[in-house]
Short mmCIF file of N, CA and C and ligand atoms in Angstrom, two decimals:
data_model
loop_
_atom_site.label_atom_id
_atom_site.label_comp_id
_atom_site.label_asym_id
_atom_site.label_seq_id
_atom_site.Cartn_x
_atom_site.Cartn_y
_atom_site.Cartn_z
N MET A 250 90.70 32.21 143.47
CA MET A 250 90.19 32.94 144.63
C MET A 250 89.13 32.10 145.36
N VAL A 251 89.24 32.02 146.69
CA VAL A 251 88.22 31.29 147.46
C VAL A 251 87.09 32.27 147.76
N LYS A 252 85.94 31.96 147.20
CA LYS A 252 84.82 32.88 147.37
C LYS A 252 84.10 32.62 148.69
N LYS A 253 83.52 33.70 149.24
CA LYS A 253 82.73 33.58 150.46
C LYS A 253 81.31 33.18 150.08
N ASN A 254 80.69 32.37 150.93
CA ASN A 254 79.30 31.97 150.70
C ASN A 254 78.37 33.10 151.11
N ALA A 255 77.52 33.51 150.19
CA ALA A 255 76.62 34.62 150.50
C ALA A 255 75.17 34.21 150.31
N CYS A 256 74.32 34.96 150.98
CA CYS A 256 72.88 34.74 150.88
C CYS A 256 72.23 36.09 150.60
N ILE A 257 71.28 36.11 149.69
CA ILE A 257 70.60 37.38 149.38
C ILE A 257 69.16 37.27 149.86
N PHE A 258 68.74 38.27 150.61
CA PHE A 258 67.35 38.35 151.09
C PHE A 258 66.58 39.30 150.18
N ILE A 259 65.42 38.87 149.73
CA ILE A 259 64.60 39.73 148.87
C ILE A 259 63.14 39.73 149.34
N SER A 260 62.40 40.70 148.82
CA SER A 260 60.94 40.71 149.04
C SER A 260 60.20 41.01 147.74
N GLY A 261 60.91 41.51 146.73
CA GLY A 261 60.19 42.00 145.55
C GLY A 261 60.88 41.74 144.22
N THR A 262 61.13 42.81 143.49
CA THR A 262 61.56 42.73 142.10
C THR A 262 62.87 41.99 141.88
N GLY A 263 63.84 42.22 142.74
CA GLY A 263 65.09 41.47 142.64
C GLY A 263 66.09 41.99 141.63
N SER A 264 66.02 43.30 141.29
CA SER A 264 67.00 43.81 140.31
C SER A 264 68.42 43.76 140.89
N ASN A 265 68.54 44.00 142.18
CA ASN A 265 69.88 43.88 142.80
C ASN A 265 70.33 42.42 142.86
N LEU A 266 69.40 41.53 143.15
CA LEU A 266 69.75 40.10 143.14
C LEU A 266 70.26 39.70 141.76
N LYS A 267 69.52 40.10 140.73
CA LYS A 267 69.89 39.75 139.36
C LYS A 267 71.31 40.21 139.06
N ASN A 268 71.59 41.45 139.45
CA ASN A 268 72.91 42.02 139.18
C ASN A 268 74.01 41.30 139.97
N LEU A 269 73.71 40.98 141.24
CA LEU A 269 74.73 40.31 142.06
C LEU A 269 75.01 38.90 141.54
N ILE A 270 73.98 38.24 141.02
CA ILE A 270 74.19 36.91 140.43
C ILE A 270 75.16 37.05 139.25
N LEU A 271 74.90 38.06 138.43
CA LEU A 271 75.74 38.31 137.26
C LEU A 271 77.19 38.59 137.68
N GLN A 272 77.34 39.47 138.65
CA GLN A 272 78.68 39.85 139.13
C GLN A 272 79.40 38.64 139.72
N SER A 273 78.65 37.79 140.42
CA SER A 273 79.29 36.69 141.13
C SER A 273 79.85 35.63 140.18
N ARG A 274 79.47 35.73 138.91
CA ARG A 274 80.03 34.80 137.92
C ARG A 274 81.48 35.15 137.58
N ASN A 275 81.83 36.39 137.91
CA ASN A 275 83.19 36.86 137.67
C ASN A 275 84.15 36.19 138.65
N TYR A 276 85.20 35.65 138.15
CA TYR A 276 86.17 34.93 138.98
C TYR A 276 86.69 35.79 140.13
N ASN A 277 86.85 37.08 139.88
CA ASN A 277 87.42 37.96 140.91
C ASN A 277 86.42 38.55 141.89
N PHE A 278 85.15 38.27 141.67
CA PHE A 278 84.14 38.82 142.59
C PHE A 278 84.12 37.95 143.84
N PRO A 279 84.17 38.60 145.05
CA PRO A 279 84.45 37.82 146.27
C PRO A 279 83.38 36.86 146.77
N ILE A 280 82.16 36.95 146.26
CA ILE A 280 81.12 36.06 146.82
C ILE A 280 80.53 35.09 145.80
N ASN A 281 80.06 33.98 146.37
CA ASN A 281 79.29 33.01 145.61
C ASN A 281 77.89 33.02 146.24
N ILE A 282 76.88 33.24 145.42
CA ILE A 282 75.52 33.31 145.99
C ILE A 282 74.97 31.90 146.15
N LYS A 283 74.97 31.46 147.39
CA LYS A 283 74.59 30.07 147.66
C LYS A 283 73.08 29.93 147.81
N ILE A 284 72.49 30.89 148.48
CA ILE A 284 71.03 30.80 148.65
C ILE A 284 70.34 32.17 148.58
N VAL A 285 69.06 32.09 148.28
CA VAL A 285 68.22 33.29 148.26
C VAL A 285 67.07 33.03 149.25
N ILE A 286 66.78 34.05 150.04
CA ILE A 286 65.68 33.96 151.01
C ILE A 286 64.63 35.00 150.63
N SER A 287 63.39 34.58 150.61
CA SER A 287 62.32 35.55 150.36
C SER A 287 61.21 35.39 151.41
N ASN A 288 60.65 36.49 151.83
CA ASN A 288 59.52 36.43 152.75
C ASN A 288 58.21 36.53 151.96
N ASN A 289 58.34 36.61 150.63
CA ASN A 289 57.17 36.82 149.79
C ASN A 289 57.17 35.80 148.66
N LYS A 290 56.13 34.96 148.66
CA LYS A 290 56.13 33.88 147.66
C LYS A 290 55.97 34.43 146.23
N ASN A 291 55.45 35.64 146.12
CA ASN A 291 55.24 36.24 144.79
C ASN A 291 56.39 37.16 144.37
N ALA A 292 57.46 37.17 145.14
CA ALA A 292 58.59 38.06 144.78
C ALA A 292 59.09 37.70 143.38
N PHE A 293 59.11 38.68 142.50
CA PHE A 293 59.55 38.43 141.12
C PHE A 293 61.00 37.93 141.11
N GLY A 294 61.79 38.44 142.07
CA GLY A 294 63.20 38.08 142.14
C GLY A 294 63.45 36.58 142.26
N LEU A 295 62.47 35.83 142.75
CA LEU A 295 62.65 34.38 142.88
C LEU A 295 62.93 33.73 141.53
N ILE A 296 62.43 34.37 140.47
CA ILE A 296 62.67 33.86 139.12
C ILE A 296 64.16 33.80 138.83
N TYR A 297 64.91 34.80 139.29
CA TYR A 297 66.36 34.81 139.02
C TYR A 297 67.06 33.69 139.76
N ALA A 298 66.58 33.39 140.98
CA ALA A 298 67.15 32.28 141.73
C ALA A 298 66.88 30.98 140.98
N LYS A 299 65.65 30.82 140.54
CA LYS A 299 65.27 29.58 139.84
C LYS A 299 66.05 29.43 138.54
N LYS A 300 66.09 30.50 137.75
CA LYS A 300 66.78 30.47 136.45
C LYS A 300 68.24 30.09 136.60
N ASN A 301 68.84 30.52 137.72
CA ASN A 301 70.27 30.30 137.92
C ASN A 301 70.55 29.12 138.85
N SER A 302 69.53 28.31 139.07
CA SER A 302 69.64 27.12 139.93
C SER A 302 70.24 27.42 141.29
N ILE A 303 69.82 28.53 141.87
CA ILE A 303 70.27 28.89 143.22
C ILE A 303 69.17 28.44 144.20
N ARG A 304 69.56 27.72 145.23
CA ARG A 304 68.56 27.25 146.20
C ARG A 304 67.87 28.45 146.83
N HIS A 305 66.56 28.35 146.96
CA HIS A 305 65.84 29.48 147.53
C HIS A 305 64.83 28.98 148.55
N PHE A 306 64.63 29.76 149.56
CA PHE A 306 63.75 29.39 150.67
C PHE A 306 62.75 30.51 150.90
N LEU A 307 61.52 30.08 151.16
CA LEU A 307 60.48 31.04 151.51
C LEU A 307 60.35 31.04 153.02
N ILE A 308 60.34 32.21 153.63
CA ILE A 308 60.17 32.22 155.09
C ILE A 308 58.83 32.87 155.43
N ASN A 309 58.25 32.38 156.48
CA ASN A 309 56.98 32.92 156.94
C ASN A 309 57.25 33.68 158.23
N THR A 310 57.36 34.99 158.13
CA THR A 310 57.76 35.79 159.29
C THR A 310 56.65 35.85 160.35
N LYS A 311 55.49 35.33 159.99
CA LYS A 311 54.38 35.32 160.98
C LYS A 311 54.52 34.12 161.93
N ASN A 312 55.31 33.14 161.50
CA ASN A 312 55.54 31.97 162.34
C ASN A 312 56.65 32.29 163.36
N ASP A 313 56.33 32.10 164.64
CA ASP A 313 57.28 32.45 165.71
C ASP A 313 58.63 31.76 165.55
N LYS A 314 58.60 30.58 164.92
CA LYS A 314 59.83 29.79 164.83
C LYS A 314 60.68 30.15 163.61
N TYR A 315 60.22 31.12 162.82
CA TYR A 315 60.91 31.34 161.54
C TYR A 315 62.38 31.69 161.71
N ILE A 316 62.68 32.41 162.76
CA ILE A 316 64.05 32.88 162.92
C ILE A 316 65.00 31.72 163.23
N TYR A 317 64.49 30.69 163.93
CA TYR A 317 65.31 29.50 164.20
C TYR A 317 65.55 28.74 162.91
N GLN A 318 64.47 28.61 162.12
CA GLN A 318 64.60 27.89 160.84
C GLN A 318 65.58 28.61 159.93
N LEU A 319 65.45 29.93 159.89
CA LEU A 319 66.33 30.75 159.05
C LEU A 319 67.79 30.61 159.49
N THR A 320 68.01 30.72 160.79
CA THR A 320 69.36 30.62 161.33
C THR A 320 69.97 29.26 160.96
N ASN A 321 69.18 28.21 161.10
CA ASN A 321 69.67 26.87 160.75
C ASN A 321 70.09 26.78 159.30
N ILE A 322 69.26 27.33 158.43
CA ILE A 322 69.59 27.29 156.99
C ILE A 322 70.94 27.99 156.78
N LEU A 323 71.10 29.16 157.36
CA LEU A 323 72.31 29.96 157.11
C LEU A 323 73.56 29.29 157.69
N ILE A 324 73.40 28.67 158.85
CA ILE A 324 74.55 27.98 159.45
C ILE A 324 74.88 26.72 158.66
N ASN A 325 73.86 25.95 158.29
CA ASN A 325 74.10 24.73 157.49
C ASN A 325 74.80 25.04 156.18
N GLU A 326 74.44 26.17 155.59
CA GLU A 326 75.01 26.52 154.29
C GLU A 326 76.32 27.31 154.45
N LYS A 327 76.76 27.47 155.69
CA LYS A 327 78.02 28.18 155.97
C LYS A 327 78.05 29.58 155.34
N ILE A 328 76.96 30.31 155.56
CA ILE A 328 76.84 31.65 154.97
C ILE A 328 77.71 32.65 155.73
N GLU A 329 78.52 33.40 154.98
CA GLU A 329 79.44 34.36 155.60
C GLU A 329 79.02 35.82 155.36
N LEU A 330 78.16 36.03 154.40
CA LEU A 330 77.67 37.39 154.16
C LEU A 330 76.19 37.34 153.78
N ILE A 331 75.42 38.20 154.43
CA ILE A 331 73.98 38.31 154.13
C ILE A 331 73.74 39.67 153.50
N CYS A 332 73.19 39.67 152.29
CA CYS A 332 72.93 40.94 151.61
C CYS A 332 71.41 41.15 151.57
N LEU A 333 70.96 42.22 152.20
CA LEU A 333 69.54 42.56 152.13
C LEU A 333 69.34 43.42 150.89
N ALA A 334 68.60 42.87 149.93
CA ALA A 334 68.42 43.56 148.65
C ALA A 334 66.93 43.77 148.43
N GLY A 335 66.41 44.81 149.06
CA GLY A 335 64.98 45.06 148.96
C GLY A 335 64.20 44.14 149.87
N TYR A 336 64.81 43.71 150.97
CA TYR A 336 64.11 42.87 151.96
C TYR A 336 63.35 43.79 152.89
N MET A 337 62.03 43.63 152.94
CA MET A 337 61.18 44.64 153.58
C MET A 337 60.76 44.31 155.01
N LYS A 338 61.48 43.42 155.67
CA LYS A 338 61.13 43.09 157.06
C LYS A 338 62.28 43.47 157.98
N ILE A 339 61.94 43.79 159.22
CA ILE A 339 62.96 44.08 160.23
C ILE A 339 63.44 42.74 160.80
N LEU A 340 64.75 42.57 160.90
CA LEU A 340 65.28 41.32 161.45
C LEU A 340 65.41 41.46 162.97
N PRO A 341 65.04 40.41 163.72
CA PRO A 341 65.10 40.51 165.19
C PRO A 341 66.54 40.68 165.70
N LYS A 342 66.66 41.31 166.86
CA LYS A 342 67.96 41.65 167.43
C LYS A 342 68.82 40.40 167.62
N LYS A 343 68.20 39.31 168.09
CA LYS A 343 68.92 38.06 168.32
C LYS A 343 69.65 37.62 167.04
N PHE A 344 68.95 37.74 165.93
CA PHE A 344 69.50 37.34 164.64
C PHE A 344 70.66 38.26 164.26
N LEU A 345 70.46 39.56 164.50
CA LEU A 345 71.51 40.54 164.16
C LEU A 345 72.76 40.29 165.00
N ASP A 346 72.57 39.92 166.26
CA ASP A 346 73.71 39.64 167.13
C ASP A 346 74.49 38.43 166.64
N LEU A 347 73.76 37.44 166.17
CA LEU A 347 74.39 36.20 165.70
C LEU A 347 75.23 36.43 164.45
N PHE A 348 74.75 37.31 163.59
CA PHE A 348 75.47 37.57 162.34
C PHE A 348 76.06 38.98 162.34
N ARG A 349 76.57 39.39 163.45
CA ARG A 349 77.12 40.73 163.60
C ARG A 349 78.19 41.01 162.56
N LYS A 350 78.11 42.15 161.91
CA LYS A 350 79.07 42.57 160.87
C LYS A 350 79.04 41.69 159.63
N LYS A 351 78.01 40.87 159.51
CA LYS A 351 77.89 39.99 158.34
C LYS A 351 76.67 40.33 157.52
N ILE A 352 75.95 41.37 157.93
CA ILE A 352 74.72 41.71 157.20
C ILE A 352 74.85 43.12 156.63
N ILE A 353 74.60 43.24 155.33
CA ILE A 353 74.61 44.57 154.72
C ILE A 353 73.26 44.81 154.02
N ASN A 354 72.96 46.09 153.87
CA ASN A 354 71.67 46.47 153.27
C ASN A 354 71.91 47.58 152.25
N ILE A 355 71.06 47.60 151.23
CA ILE A 355 71.13 48.73 150.29
C ILE A 355 69.90 49.61 150.51
N HIS A 356 70.15 50.93 150.57
CA HIS A 356 69.06 51.86 150.85
C HIS A 356 69.08 52.99 149.81
N PRO A 357 67.89 53.35 149.28
CA PRO A 357 67.85 54.32 148.18
C PRO A 357 67.90 55.79 148.61
N SER A 358 68.85 56.14 149.47
CA SER A 358 69.04 57.56 149.80
C SER A 358 70.47 57.76 150.27
N LEU A 359 70.83 59.00 150.46
CA LEU A 359 72.16 59.31 150.99
C LEU A 359 72.07 59.28 152.51
N LEU A 360 72.15 58.07 153.07
CA LEU A 360 72.10 57.97 154.53
C LEU A 360 73.20 58.83 155.14
N PRO A 361 72.98 59.45 156.30
CA PRO A 361 71.87 59.22 157.24
C PRO A 361 70.58 59.97 156.90
N LYS A 362 70.54 60.60 155.73
CA LYS A 362 69.29 61.28 155.36
C LYS A 362 68.27 60.27 154.86
N PHE A 363 67.02 60.51 155.16
CA PHE A 363 65.89 59.75 154.63
C PHE A 363 65.95 58.25 154.89
N LYS A 364 66.08 57.91 156.16
CA LYS A 364 65.96 56.51 156.57
C LYS A 364 64.50 56.09 156.38
N GLY A 365 64.27 54.80 156.23
CA GLY A 365 62.88 54.30 156.18
C GLY A 365 62.28 54.32 154.79
N LEU A 366 60.95 54.35 154.76
CA LEU A 366 60.22 54.18 153.48
C LEU A 366 59.95 55.51 152.78
N ASN A 367 59.41 55.42 151.57
CA ASN A 367 58.99 56.58 150.77
C ASN A 367 60.12 57.60 150.58
N THR A 368 61.30 57.12 150.32
CA THR A 368 62.46 58.03 150.25
C THR A 368 62.34 59.03 149.09
N TYR A 369 61.93 58.55 147.91
CA TYR A 369 61.92 59.45 146.74
C TYR A 369 60.98 60.64 146.97
N LYS A 370 59.81 60.33 147.51
CA LYS A 370 58.80 61.37 147.78
C LYS A 370 59.39 62.40 148.76
N ARG A 371 60.02 61.90 149.80
CA ARG A 371 60.54 62.81 150.84
C ARG A 371 61.72 63.63 150.32
N VAL A 372 62.55 63.00 149.47
CA VAL A 372 63.69 63.71 148.88
C VAL A 372 63.18 64.90 148.06
N LEU A 373 62.12 64.65 147.26
CA LEU A 373 61.56 65.72 146.42
C LEU A 373 60.88 66.79 147.27
N GLU A 374 60.12 66.36 148.25
CA GLU A 374 59.43 67.33 149.12
C GLU A 374 60.42 68.24 149.85
N ASN A 375 61.57 67.66 150.17
CA ASN A 375 62.58 68.41 150.91
C ASN A 375 63.45 69.29 150.02
N LYS A 376 63.17 69.23 148.70
CA LYS A 376 63.88 70.00 147.69
C LYS A 376 65.41 69.80 147.77
N GLU A 377 65.78 68.53 147.88
CA GLU A 377 67.22 68.20 147.92
C GLU A 377 67.86 68.51 146.57
N LYS A 378 69.14 68.86 146.60
CA LYS A 378 69.86 69.10 145.34
C LYS A 378 70.39 67.79 144.78
N LYS A 379 70.77 66.90 145.67
CA LYS A 379 71.26 65.61 145.21
C LYS A 379 70.71 64.48 146.04
N THR A 380 70.78 63.29 145.45
CA THR A 380 70.39 62.09 146.19
C THR A 380 71.29 60.95 145.74
N GLY A 381 70.95 59.72 146.10
CA GLY A 381 71.81 58.60 145.72
C GLY A 381 71.42 57.35 146.47
N CYS A 382 72.39 56.49 146.70
CA CYS A 382 72.10 55.25 147.41
C CYS A 382 73.29 54.86 148.28
N THR A 383 73.00 54.00 149.25
CA THR A 383 74.00 53.67 150.28
C THR A 383 73.96 52.19 150.58
N VAL A 384 75.13 51.58 150.71
CA VAL A 384 75.22 50.23 151.28
C VAL A 384 75.82 50.39 152.67
N HIS A 385 75.15 49.79 153.66
CA HIS A 385 75.62 49.94 155.05
C HIS A 385 75.50 48.62 155.80
N PHE A 386 76.29 48.49 156.85
CA PHE A 386 76.13 47.34 157.74
C PHE A 386 74.81 47.50 158.49
N VAL A 387 74.20 46.38 158.83
CA VAL A 387 72.90 46.44 159.51
C VAL A 387 73.11 46.30 161.01
N ASN A 388 72.54 47.23 161.76
CA ASN A 388 72.51 47.08 163.22
C ASN A 388 71.06 47.20 163.70
N LYS A 389 70.87 47.29 165.00
CA LYS A 389 69.49 47.21 165.50
C LYS A 389 68.66 48.46 165.20
N ASN A 390 69.30 49.53 164.79
CA ASN A 390 68.53 50.73 164.44
C ASN A 390 68.35 50.82 162.92
N LEU A 391 67.16 51.17 162.52
CA LEU A 391 66.81 51.16 161.09
C LEU A 391 67.74 52.04 160.25
N ASP A 392 68.35 51.44 159.21
CA ASP A 392 69.18 52.17 158.23
C ASP A 392 70.27 53.02 158.90
N SER A 393 70.86 52.50 159.96
CA SER A 393 71.78 53.31 160.77
C SER A 393 73.19 52.76 160.92
N GLY A 394 73.47 51.57 160.43
CA GLY A 394 74.81 50.98 160.63
C GLY A 394 75.87 51.71 159.82
N ASN A 395 77.13 51.34 160.08
CA ASN A 395 78.25 51.99 159.37
C ASN A 395 78.11 51.88 157.85
N ILE A 396 78.43 52.99 157.21
CA ILE A 396 78.31 53.04 155.75
C ILE A 396 79.53 52.38 155.10
N VAL A 397 79.25 51.54 154.09
CA VAL A 397 80.34 50.90 153.35
C VAL A 397 80.62 51.69 152.07
N CYS A 398 79.58 52.04 151.37
CA CYS A 398 79.73 52.71 150.07
C CYS A 398 78.50 53.58 149.80
N GLN A 399 78.74 54.71 149.17
CA GLN A 399 77.63 55.61 148.88
C GLN A 399 77.91 56.28 147.53
N LYS A 400 76.88 56.44 146.72
CA LYS A 400 77.06 57.17 145.45
C LYS A 400 75.94 58.20 145.28
N THR A 401 76.33 59.29 144.63
CA THR A 401 75.47 60.47 144.58
C THR A 401 75.18 60.88 143.14
N PHE A 402 74.04 61.47 142.90
CA PHE A 402 73.82 62.17 141.62
C PHE A 402 72.98 63.43 141.87
N TYR A 403 73.08 64.38 140.99
CA TYR A 403 72.32 65.62 141.12
C TYR A 403 70.91 65.43 140.58
N ILE A 404 69.96 65.97 141.30
CA ILE A 404 68.56 65.85 140.90
C ILE A 404 68.26 66.91 139.83
N ALA A 405 67.63 66.47 138.73
CA ALA A 405 67.30 67.42 137.65
C ALA A 405 65.99 68.13 138.02
N PRO A 406 65.80 69.36 137.48
CA PRO A 406 64.58 70.13 137.83
C PRO A 406 63.29 69.37 137.49
N ASN A 407 63.33 68.55 136.45
CA ASN A 407 62.10 67.85 136.06
C ASN A 407 62.00 66.43 136.62
N ASP A 408 62.88 66.07 137.53
CA ASP A 408 62.80 64.72 138.11
C ASP A 408 61.54 64.56 138.94
N ASP A 409 60.91 63.39 138.81
CA ASP A 409 59.78 63.04 139.67
C ASP A 409 60.13 61.74 140.38
N GLU A 410 59.17 61.21 141.13
CA GLU A 410 59.47 59.99 141.90
C GLU A 410 59.93 58.85 141.00
N PHE A 411 59.30 58.75 139.83
CA PHE A 411 59.62 57.66 138.91
C PHE A 411 61.05 57.78 138.38
N THR A 412 61.41 58.99 137.94
CA THR A 412 62.77 59.14 137.37
C THR A 412 63.84 59.04 138.48
N LEU A 413 63.50 59.54 139.66
CA LEU A 413 64.47 59.41 140.77
C LEU A 413 64.72 57.95 141.07
N LYS A 414 63.65 57.16 141.09
CA LYS A 414 63.77 55.73 141.38
C LYS A 414 64.62 55.05 140.30
N THR A 415 64.34 55.38 139.05
CA THR A 415 65.09 54.78 137.95
C THR A 415 66.58 55.11 138.07
N LYS A 416 66.87 56.38 138.32
CA LYS A 416 68.28 56.81 138.40
C LYS A 416 68.96 56.18 139.62
N THR A 417 68.24 56.14 140.74
CA THR A 417 68.82 55.58 141.97
C THR A 417 69.11 54.10 141.77
N GLN A 418 68.15 53.39 141.19
CA GLN A 418 68.34 51.95 141.04
C GLN A 418 69.43 51.61 140.03
N ARG A 419 69.63 52.50 139.07
CA ARG A 419 70.74 52.30 138.12
C ARG A 419 72.07 52.39 138.89
N LEU A 420 72.12 53.33 139.81
CA LEU A 420 73.34 53.52 140.61
C LEU A 420 73.54 52.36 141.60
N GLU A 421 72.44 51.80 142.05
CA GLU A 421 72.55 50.66 142.98
C GLU A 421 73.28 49.48 142.34
N GLN A 422 73.14 49.37 141.03
CA GLN A 422 73.81 48.28 140.32
C GLN A 422 75.33 48.41 140.40
N VAL A 423 75.80 49.63 140.63
CA VAL A 423 77.24 49.88 140.75
C VAL A 423 77.67 49.78 142.23
N VAL A 424 76.84 50.36 143.09
CA VAL A 424 77.22 50.48 144.51
C VAL A 424 77.27 49.13 145.23
N PHE A 425 76.31 48.27 144.99
CA PHE A 425 76.25 47.02 145.76
C PHE A 425 77.49 46.15 145.49
N PRO A 426 77.81 45.89 144.22
CA PRO A 426 79.02 45.09 143.97
C PRO A 426 80.29 45.77 144.51
N GLU A 427 80.34 47.09 144.36
CA GLU A 427 81.52 47.81 144.84
C GLU A 427 81.68 47.67 146.36
N ALA A 428 80.55 47.73 147.06
CA ALA A 428 80.58 47.59 148.53
C ALA A 428 81.10 46.21 148.92
N ILE A 429 80.67 45.20 148.20
CA ILE A 429 81.08 43.82 148.54
C ILE A 429 82.58 43.65 148.29
N ILE A 430 83.06 44.22 147.21
CA ILE A 430 84.51 44.16 146.93
C ILE A 430 85.26 44.89 148.05
N LYS A 431 84.76 46.06 148.41
CA LYS A 431 85.42 46.87 149.45
C LYS A 431 85.48 46.11 150.78
N ILE A 432 84.38 45.46 151.13
CA ILE A 432 84.32 44.72 152.41
C ILE A 432 85.42 43.66 152.49
N TYR A 433 85.61 42.92 151.41
CA TYR A 433 86.59 41.83 151.48
C TYR A 433 88.02 42.29 151.18
N ARG A 434 88.14 43.37 150.41
CA ARG A 434 89.51 43.81 150.08
C ARG A 434 90.08 44.74 151.13
N TYR A 435 89.23 45.60 151.69
CA TYR A 435 89.78 46.65 152.58
C TYR A 435 89.26 46.58 154.01
N ILE A 436 88.01 46.18 154.20
CA ILE A 436 87.49 46.20 155.57
C ILE A 436 87.81 44.86 156.25
N ARG A 437 87.79 43.81 155.46
CA ARG A 437 88.13 42.45 155.95
C ARG A 437 87.34 42.06 157.18
N ILE A 438 86.05 41.78 156.97
CA ILE A 438 85.18 41.41 158.10
C ILE A 438 85.51 40.00 158.57
C1 GRF B 130 66.06 49.01 146.08
O1 GRF B 130 65.82 50.26 145.53
C2 GRF B 130 66.69 49.12 147.44
O2 GRF B 130 67.40 50.30 147.61
C3 GRF B 130 65.51 49.12 148.36
O3 GRF B 130 64.57 48.28 147.77
C4 GRF B 130 64.76 48.27 146.36
C5 GRF B 130 64.83 46.83 145.94
O4 GRF B 130 64.84 46.68 144.58
N1 GRF B 130 65.93 48.72 149.68
P1 GRF B 130 65.08 45.25 143.93
O5 GRF B 130 64.11 44.26 144.58
O6 GRF B 130 66.51 44.85 144.14
O7 GRF B 130 64.74 45.45 142.48
#
């Protein structure tokens, strides 16, 4: 199988990055993780890139030129899929236009509900019966692009923000790889 070159964007822990690296070792998994991009030099996830000898780049989003540098890296590396895995910055419209339908994001709620930050708190405050996580294409509106894959679980009466996060992130380990398989097998971007 000819794998597509992928890039993972992170800002923090990198549990999704870790899982995607593991999945990508599978011959049948459609992507090869060529590079990792982080906007945070202290992102724990960078350890997984280093451990697995994956090239990684730190970007400084405060520098006006960062988007040109980033674009160059992605074009030079022939990146065909960009996975935002806990990347906490908004990407400029110009960049989104350039990589249209090539950027996906994972979000810890059942979109279109609870876009944005503090999802677990808001889910509990709203007394939702169920929650979950979503992988979606990225467009210029926050957490609003077409949904690729979504998984749900029922909230237990004693769930708090911590347990919701744990349960959601466990499900993310299933949803992200499944979304990537779906994109190349059925959506064919
Ligand atoms: C995930 O829960 C994801 O849904 C959200 O940020 C978190 C990132 O976690 N966008 P990690 O860095 O992959 O551990």
